[in-house]
Tab-separated table of C-alpha atoms and ligand atoms in Angstrom:
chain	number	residue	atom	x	y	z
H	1	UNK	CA	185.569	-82.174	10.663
H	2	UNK	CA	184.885	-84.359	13.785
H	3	UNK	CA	185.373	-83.260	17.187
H	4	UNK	CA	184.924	-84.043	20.468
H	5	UNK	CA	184.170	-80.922	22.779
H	6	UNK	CA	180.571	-82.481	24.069
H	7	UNK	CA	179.304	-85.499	24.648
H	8	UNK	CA	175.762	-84.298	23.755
H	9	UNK	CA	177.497	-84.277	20.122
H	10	UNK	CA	177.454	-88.407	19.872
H	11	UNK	CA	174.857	-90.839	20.086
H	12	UNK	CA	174.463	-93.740	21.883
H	13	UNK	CA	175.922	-95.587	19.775
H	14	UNK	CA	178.923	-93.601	19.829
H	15	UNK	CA	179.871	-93.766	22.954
H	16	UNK	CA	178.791	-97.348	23.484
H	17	UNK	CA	181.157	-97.756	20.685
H	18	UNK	CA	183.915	-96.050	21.885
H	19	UNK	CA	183.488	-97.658	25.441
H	20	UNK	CA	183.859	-101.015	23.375
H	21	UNK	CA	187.337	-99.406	22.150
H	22	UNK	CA	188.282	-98.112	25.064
H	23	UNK	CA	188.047	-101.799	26.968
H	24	UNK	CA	189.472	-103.571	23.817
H	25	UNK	CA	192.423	-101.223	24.452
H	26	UNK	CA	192.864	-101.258	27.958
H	27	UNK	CA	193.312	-105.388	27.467
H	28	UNK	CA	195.937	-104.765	24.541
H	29	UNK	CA	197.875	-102.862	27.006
H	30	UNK	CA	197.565	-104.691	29.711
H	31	UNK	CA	198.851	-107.875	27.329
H	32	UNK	CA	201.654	-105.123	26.035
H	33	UNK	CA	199.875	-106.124	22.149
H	34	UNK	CA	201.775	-103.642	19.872
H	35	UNK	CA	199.387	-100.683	18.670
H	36	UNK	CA	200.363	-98.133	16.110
H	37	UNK	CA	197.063	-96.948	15.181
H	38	UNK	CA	198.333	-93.095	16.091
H	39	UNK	CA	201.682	-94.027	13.861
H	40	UNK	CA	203.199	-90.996	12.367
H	41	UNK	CA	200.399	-88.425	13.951
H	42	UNK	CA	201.626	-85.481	16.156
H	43	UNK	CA	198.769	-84.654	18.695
H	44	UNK	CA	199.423	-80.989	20.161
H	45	UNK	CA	197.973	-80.758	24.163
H	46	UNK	CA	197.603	-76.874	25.175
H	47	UNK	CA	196.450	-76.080	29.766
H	48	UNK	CA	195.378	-72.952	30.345
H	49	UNK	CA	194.861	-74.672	33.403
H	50	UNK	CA	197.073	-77.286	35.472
H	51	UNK	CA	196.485	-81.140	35.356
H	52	UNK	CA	197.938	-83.993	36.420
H	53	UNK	CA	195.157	-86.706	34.657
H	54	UNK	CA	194.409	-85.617	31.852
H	55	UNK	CA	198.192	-84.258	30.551
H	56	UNK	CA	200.079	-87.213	31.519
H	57	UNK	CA	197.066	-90.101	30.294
H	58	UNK	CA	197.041	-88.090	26.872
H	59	UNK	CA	200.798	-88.039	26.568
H	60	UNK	CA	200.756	-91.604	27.502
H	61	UNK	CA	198.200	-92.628	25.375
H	62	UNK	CA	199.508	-90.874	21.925
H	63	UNK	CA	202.858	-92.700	22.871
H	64	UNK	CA	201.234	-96.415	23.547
H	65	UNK	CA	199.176	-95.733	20.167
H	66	UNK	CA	202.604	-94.703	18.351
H	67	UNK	CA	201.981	-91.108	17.801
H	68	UNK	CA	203.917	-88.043	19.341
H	69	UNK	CA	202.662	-85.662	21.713
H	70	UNK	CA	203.956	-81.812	22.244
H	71	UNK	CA	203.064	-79.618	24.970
H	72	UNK	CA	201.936	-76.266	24.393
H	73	UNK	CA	201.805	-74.096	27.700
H	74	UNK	CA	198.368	-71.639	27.522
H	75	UNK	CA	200.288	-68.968	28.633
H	76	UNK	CA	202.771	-69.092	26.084
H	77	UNK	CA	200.358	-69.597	22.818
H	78	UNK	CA	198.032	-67.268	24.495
H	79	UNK	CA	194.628	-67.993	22.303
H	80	UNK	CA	192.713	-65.268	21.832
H	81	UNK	CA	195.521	-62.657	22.820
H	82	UNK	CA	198.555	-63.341	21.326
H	83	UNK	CA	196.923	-64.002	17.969
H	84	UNK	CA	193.253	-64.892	17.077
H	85	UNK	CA	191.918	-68.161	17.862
H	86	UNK	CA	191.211	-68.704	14.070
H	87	UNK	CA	194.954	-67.352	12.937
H	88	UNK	CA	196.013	-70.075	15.272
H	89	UNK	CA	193.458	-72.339	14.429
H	90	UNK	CA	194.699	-72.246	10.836
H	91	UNK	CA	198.201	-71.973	11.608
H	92	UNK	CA	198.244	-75.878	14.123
H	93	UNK	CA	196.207	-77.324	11.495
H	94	UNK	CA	199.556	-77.252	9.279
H	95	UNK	CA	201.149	-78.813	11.411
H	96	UNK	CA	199.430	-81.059	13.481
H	97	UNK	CA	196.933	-83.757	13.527
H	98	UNK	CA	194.642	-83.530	16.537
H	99	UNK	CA	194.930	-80.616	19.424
H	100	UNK	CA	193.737	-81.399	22.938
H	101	UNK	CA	192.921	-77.891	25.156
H	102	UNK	CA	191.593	-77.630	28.779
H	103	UNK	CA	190.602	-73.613	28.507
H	104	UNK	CA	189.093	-71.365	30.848
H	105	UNK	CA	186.096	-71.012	28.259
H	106	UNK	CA	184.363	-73.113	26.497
H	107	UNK	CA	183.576	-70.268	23.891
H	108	UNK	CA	187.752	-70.628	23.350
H	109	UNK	CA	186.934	-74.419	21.952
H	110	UNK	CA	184.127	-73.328	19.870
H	111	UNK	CA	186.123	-70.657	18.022
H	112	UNK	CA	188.875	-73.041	17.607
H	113	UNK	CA	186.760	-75.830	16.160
H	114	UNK	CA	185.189	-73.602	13.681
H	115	UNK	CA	188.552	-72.629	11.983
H	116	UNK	CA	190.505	-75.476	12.638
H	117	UNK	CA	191.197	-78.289	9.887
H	118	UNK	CA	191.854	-80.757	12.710
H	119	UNK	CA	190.035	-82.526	15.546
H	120	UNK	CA	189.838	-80.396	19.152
H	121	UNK	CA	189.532	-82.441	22.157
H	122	UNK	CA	188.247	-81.291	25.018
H	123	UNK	CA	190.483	-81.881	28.153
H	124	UNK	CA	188.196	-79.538	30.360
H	125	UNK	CA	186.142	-76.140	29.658
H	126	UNK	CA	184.182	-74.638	32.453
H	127	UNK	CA	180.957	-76.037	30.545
H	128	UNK	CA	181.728	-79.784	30.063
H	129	UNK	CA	184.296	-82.555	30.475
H	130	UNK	CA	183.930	-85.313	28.347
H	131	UNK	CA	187.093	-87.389	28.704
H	132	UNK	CA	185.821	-87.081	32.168
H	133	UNK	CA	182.714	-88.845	31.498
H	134	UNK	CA	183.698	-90.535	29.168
H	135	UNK	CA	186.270	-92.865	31.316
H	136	UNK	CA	183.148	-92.569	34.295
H	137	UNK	CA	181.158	-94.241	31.938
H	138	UNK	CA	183.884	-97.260	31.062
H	139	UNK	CA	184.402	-97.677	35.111
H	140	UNK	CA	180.687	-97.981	35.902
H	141	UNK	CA	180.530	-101.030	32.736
H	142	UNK	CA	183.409	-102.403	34.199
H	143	UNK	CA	182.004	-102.484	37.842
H	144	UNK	CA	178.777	-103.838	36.980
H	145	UNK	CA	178.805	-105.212	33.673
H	146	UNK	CA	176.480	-102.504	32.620
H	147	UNK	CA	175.215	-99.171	33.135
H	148	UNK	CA	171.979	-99.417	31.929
H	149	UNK	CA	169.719	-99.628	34.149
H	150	UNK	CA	172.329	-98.258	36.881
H	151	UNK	CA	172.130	-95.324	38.968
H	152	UNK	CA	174.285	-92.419	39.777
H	153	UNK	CA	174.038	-90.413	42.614
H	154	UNK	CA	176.489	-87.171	41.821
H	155	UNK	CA	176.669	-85.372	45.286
H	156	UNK	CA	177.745	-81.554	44.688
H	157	UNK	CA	177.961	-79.098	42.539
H	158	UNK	CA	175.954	-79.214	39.090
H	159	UNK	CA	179.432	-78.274	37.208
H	160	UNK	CA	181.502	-79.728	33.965
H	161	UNK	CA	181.952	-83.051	35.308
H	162	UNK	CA	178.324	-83.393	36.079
H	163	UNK	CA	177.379	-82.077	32.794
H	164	UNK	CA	178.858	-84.348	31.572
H	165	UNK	CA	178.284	-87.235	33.141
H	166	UNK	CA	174.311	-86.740	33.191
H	167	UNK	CA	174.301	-86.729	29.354
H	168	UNK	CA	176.120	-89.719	29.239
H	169	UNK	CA	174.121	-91.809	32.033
H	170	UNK	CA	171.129	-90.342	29.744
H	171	UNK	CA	172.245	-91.331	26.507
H	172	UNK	CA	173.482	-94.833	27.932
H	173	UNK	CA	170.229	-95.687	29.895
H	174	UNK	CA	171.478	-95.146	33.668
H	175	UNK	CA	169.732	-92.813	35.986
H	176	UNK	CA	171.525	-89.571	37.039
H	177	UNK	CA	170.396	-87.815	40.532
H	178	UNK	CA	172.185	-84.270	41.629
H	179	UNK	CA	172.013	-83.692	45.119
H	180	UNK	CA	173.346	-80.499	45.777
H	181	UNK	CA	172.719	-77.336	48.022
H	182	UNK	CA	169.770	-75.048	46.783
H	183	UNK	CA	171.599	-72.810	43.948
H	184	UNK	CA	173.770	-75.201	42.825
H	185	UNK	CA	172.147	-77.550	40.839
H	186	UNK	CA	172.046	-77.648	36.847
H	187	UNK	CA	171.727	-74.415	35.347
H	188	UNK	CA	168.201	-73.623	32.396
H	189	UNK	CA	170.876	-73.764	29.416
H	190	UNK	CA	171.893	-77.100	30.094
H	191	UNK	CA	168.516	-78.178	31.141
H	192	UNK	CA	167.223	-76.629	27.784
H	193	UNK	CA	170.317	-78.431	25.753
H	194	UNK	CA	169.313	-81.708	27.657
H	195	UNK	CA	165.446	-81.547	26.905
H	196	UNK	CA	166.051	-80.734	23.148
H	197	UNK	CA	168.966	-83.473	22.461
H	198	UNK	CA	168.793	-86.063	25.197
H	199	UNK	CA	165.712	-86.810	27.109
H	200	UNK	CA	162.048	-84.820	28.338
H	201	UNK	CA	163.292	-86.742	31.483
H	202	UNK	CA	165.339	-84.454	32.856
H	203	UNK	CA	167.737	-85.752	35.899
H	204	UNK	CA	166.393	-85.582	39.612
H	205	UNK	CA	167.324	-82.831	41.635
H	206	UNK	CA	167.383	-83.229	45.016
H	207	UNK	CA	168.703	-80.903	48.169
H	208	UNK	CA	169.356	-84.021	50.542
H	209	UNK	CA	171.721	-86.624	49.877
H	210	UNK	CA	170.657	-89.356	52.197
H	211	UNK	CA	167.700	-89.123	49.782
H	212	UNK	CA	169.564	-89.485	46.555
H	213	UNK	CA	171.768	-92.317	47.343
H	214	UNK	CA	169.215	-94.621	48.967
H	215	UNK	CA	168.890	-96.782	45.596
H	216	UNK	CA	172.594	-95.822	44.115
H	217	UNK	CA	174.653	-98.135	42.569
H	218	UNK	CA	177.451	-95.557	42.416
H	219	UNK	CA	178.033	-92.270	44.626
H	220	UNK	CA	180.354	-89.711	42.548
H	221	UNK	CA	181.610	-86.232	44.040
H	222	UNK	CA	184.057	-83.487	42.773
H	223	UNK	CA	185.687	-80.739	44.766
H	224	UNK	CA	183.349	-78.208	45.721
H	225	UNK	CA	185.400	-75.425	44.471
H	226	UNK	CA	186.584	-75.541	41.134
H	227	UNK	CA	189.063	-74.349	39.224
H	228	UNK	CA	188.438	-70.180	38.836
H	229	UNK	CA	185.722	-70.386	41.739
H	230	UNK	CA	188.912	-69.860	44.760
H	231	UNK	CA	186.769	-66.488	45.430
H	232	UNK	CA	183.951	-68.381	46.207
H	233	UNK	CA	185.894	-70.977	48.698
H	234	UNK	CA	184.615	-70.288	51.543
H	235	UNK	CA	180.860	-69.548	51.233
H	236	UNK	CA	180.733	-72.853	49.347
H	237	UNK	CA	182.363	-74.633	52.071
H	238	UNK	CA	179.399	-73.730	54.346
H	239	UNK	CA	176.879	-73.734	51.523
H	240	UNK	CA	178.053	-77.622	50.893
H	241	UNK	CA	178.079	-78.400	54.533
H	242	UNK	CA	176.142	-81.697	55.047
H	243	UNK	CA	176.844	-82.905	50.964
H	244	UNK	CA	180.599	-85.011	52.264
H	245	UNK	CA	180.989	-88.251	51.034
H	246	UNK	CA	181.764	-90.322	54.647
H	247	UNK	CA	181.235	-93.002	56.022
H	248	UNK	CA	177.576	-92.311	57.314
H	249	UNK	CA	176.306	-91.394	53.518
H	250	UNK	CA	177.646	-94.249	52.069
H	251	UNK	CA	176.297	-96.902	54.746
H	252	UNK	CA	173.000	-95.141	53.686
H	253	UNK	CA	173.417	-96.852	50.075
H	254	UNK	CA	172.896	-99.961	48.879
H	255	UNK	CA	175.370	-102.318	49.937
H	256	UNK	CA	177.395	-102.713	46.496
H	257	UNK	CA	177.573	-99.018	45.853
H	258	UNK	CA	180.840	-97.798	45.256
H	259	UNK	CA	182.386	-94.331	45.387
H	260	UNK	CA	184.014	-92.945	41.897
H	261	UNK	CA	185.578	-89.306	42.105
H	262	UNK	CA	187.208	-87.853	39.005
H	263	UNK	CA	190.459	-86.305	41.070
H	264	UNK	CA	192.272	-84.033	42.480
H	265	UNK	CA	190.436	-84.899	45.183
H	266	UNK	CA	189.790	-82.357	48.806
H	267	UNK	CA	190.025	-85.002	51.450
H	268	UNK	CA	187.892	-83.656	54.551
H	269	UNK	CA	185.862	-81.284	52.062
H	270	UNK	CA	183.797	-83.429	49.699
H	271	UNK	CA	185.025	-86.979	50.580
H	272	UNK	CA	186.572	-88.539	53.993
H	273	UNK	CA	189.534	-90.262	53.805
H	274	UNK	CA	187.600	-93.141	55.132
H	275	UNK	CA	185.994	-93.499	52.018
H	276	UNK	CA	188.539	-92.417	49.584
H	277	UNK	CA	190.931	-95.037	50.821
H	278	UNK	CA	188.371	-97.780	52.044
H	279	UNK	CA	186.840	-100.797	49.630
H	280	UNK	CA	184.141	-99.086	48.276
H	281	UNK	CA	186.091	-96.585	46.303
H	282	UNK	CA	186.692	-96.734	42.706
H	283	UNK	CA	188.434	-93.386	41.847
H	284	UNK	CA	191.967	-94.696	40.791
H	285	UNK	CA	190.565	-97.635	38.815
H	286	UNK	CA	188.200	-94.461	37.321
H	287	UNK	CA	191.851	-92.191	37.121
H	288	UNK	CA	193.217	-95.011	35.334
H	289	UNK	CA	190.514	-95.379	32.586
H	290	UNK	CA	191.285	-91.936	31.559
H	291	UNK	CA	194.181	-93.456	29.487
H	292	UNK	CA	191.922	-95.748	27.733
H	293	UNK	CA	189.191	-93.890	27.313
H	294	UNK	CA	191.306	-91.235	25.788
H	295	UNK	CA	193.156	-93.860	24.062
H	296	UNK	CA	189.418	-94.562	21.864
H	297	UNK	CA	188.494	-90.696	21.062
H	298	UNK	CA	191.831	-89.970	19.397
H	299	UNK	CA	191.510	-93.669	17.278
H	300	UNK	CA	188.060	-92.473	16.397
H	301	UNK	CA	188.919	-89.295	15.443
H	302	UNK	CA	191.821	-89.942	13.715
H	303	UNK	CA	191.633	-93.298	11.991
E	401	CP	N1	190.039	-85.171	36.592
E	401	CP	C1	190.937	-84.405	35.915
E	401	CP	O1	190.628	-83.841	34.845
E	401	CP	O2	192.160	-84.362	36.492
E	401	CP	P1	193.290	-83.295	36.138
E	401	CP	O3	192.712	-81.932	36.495
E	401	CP	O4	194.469	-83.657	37.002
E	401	CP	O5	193.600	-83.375	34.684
């Protein structure tokens, strides 16, 4: 059974494949072709966690593709608790044809995929975030024709959505630089995961940011505190002090950089509103490709 909880799990090919999809799709919208590719499939969408992206682009994206969507609350299926996650697992797979989770743990997704008789997609686990990267990936191509040969300067935290993002700028030939406080950059398992399945070249690290976008093509940030980290708010607001995303960082790029944030964004924390709202910034363009990115992992995992 094929999932898609990591994008360490698919080649290059893969993903340049599905990036091909994803902007073959985005057209057909955009011309309102007629797609029924998800016809008579139920996809099930279970949050442990709220979202705004990633909920309503999957619902919309079943429903342009023909399929049905149904919402499953996390605190009302309660995996792991209310029944095992390979009873339920087992139980879903009887009745529906892909499930889409954003969990707490990533360990949740891993149980489920090893029962389950039906693709798990990965909407957001504290360990990765491919949908995420995925639809990064499709924005940077559609910015500059390519990102080979591009580089992206992620300024904060080594989390999910950098994860993420580094394995796909790795698998895809663009450069990935962290810049990031000391303690917060990439942790050994992922540079151990990376080593063995993408690259001996690991990604730059670097503890100044002026530094790491001086040759970017693209500058990407996240909130500083995720999800779960609310206890640690306020030491990483004065551990991160320095990393924004203004005005001043981003006339130390390259002229043609632009700014890409996956959202909900912390104006005044990680980004200024200068930025977020000014010419350079590609983060609603980068919201948007969720849908279509989206749109290509349930066709390939379905069809
Ligand atoms: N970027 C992202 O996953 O957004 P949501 O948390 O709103 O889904």
């Amino acid at each position: 059974m094929k999932h898609f909880l990591n994008l360490i799990d698919l080649s290059g090919a893969d993903l340049d494949g599905l990036l091909t999809e994803a902007a073959r799709l985005k057209l057909a919208q955009a011309r309102r072709e007629p797609t029924a590719s998800l016809k008579g499939r139920v996809v099930g969408l279970v949050f442990e966690k709220p979202s705004l992206r990633t909920r309503v682009s999957f619902e919309s994206g079943v429903a342009q593709l023909g399929g049905t969507s149904l919402y499953l609350p996390g605190n009302e299926v309660g995996l792991g608790w209310r029944e095992s996650l390979a009873d339920f697992a087992r139980t879903v797979s009887n009745y529906l044809d892909a499930l889409v989770l954003r969990v707490f743990q990533h360990a949740t997704l891993d149980g489920l995929a090893a029962h389950s008789s039906i693709p798990i997609i990965n909407g957001l686990s504290d360990w990765s975030h491919p949908c995420q990267g995925l639809a990064d990936l499709l924005t940077v191509r559609e910015l500059f024709g390519t990102e080979k040969g591009k580089t992206v300067a992620f300024v904060g935290d080594g989390n999910n959505v950098a994860r993420s993002l580094a394995v796909g700028c790795g698998r895809l030939g663009a450069k990935f630089v962290l810049a990031c406080p000391k303690g917060y950059a990439f942790d050994d398992k992922f540079k151990a995961d990376y080593a063995a399945r993408v690259s001996a070249d690991f990604p730059a690290e670097v503890n100044d940011p002026f530094a790491a976008v001086q040759h970017a093509d693209v500058i990407y940030t996240d909130v500083w505190t995720s999800m779960g980290q609310e206890a640690e708010r306020e030491e990483r607001l004065r551990r991160f002090d320095g990393f924004q995303v203004n005005a001043k960082l981003l006339a130390a790029a390259p002229k043609h950089c632009k700014v890409l944030h996956c959202l909900p964004a912390h104006r005044g924390e990680e980004i200024s509103d200068d930025v977020m709202d000014g010419p350079a910034c590609a983060a609603f363009q980068q919201a948007g490709n969720r849908l279509h990115a989206q749109k290509a992992v349930m066709e390939w995992l379905l069809r």
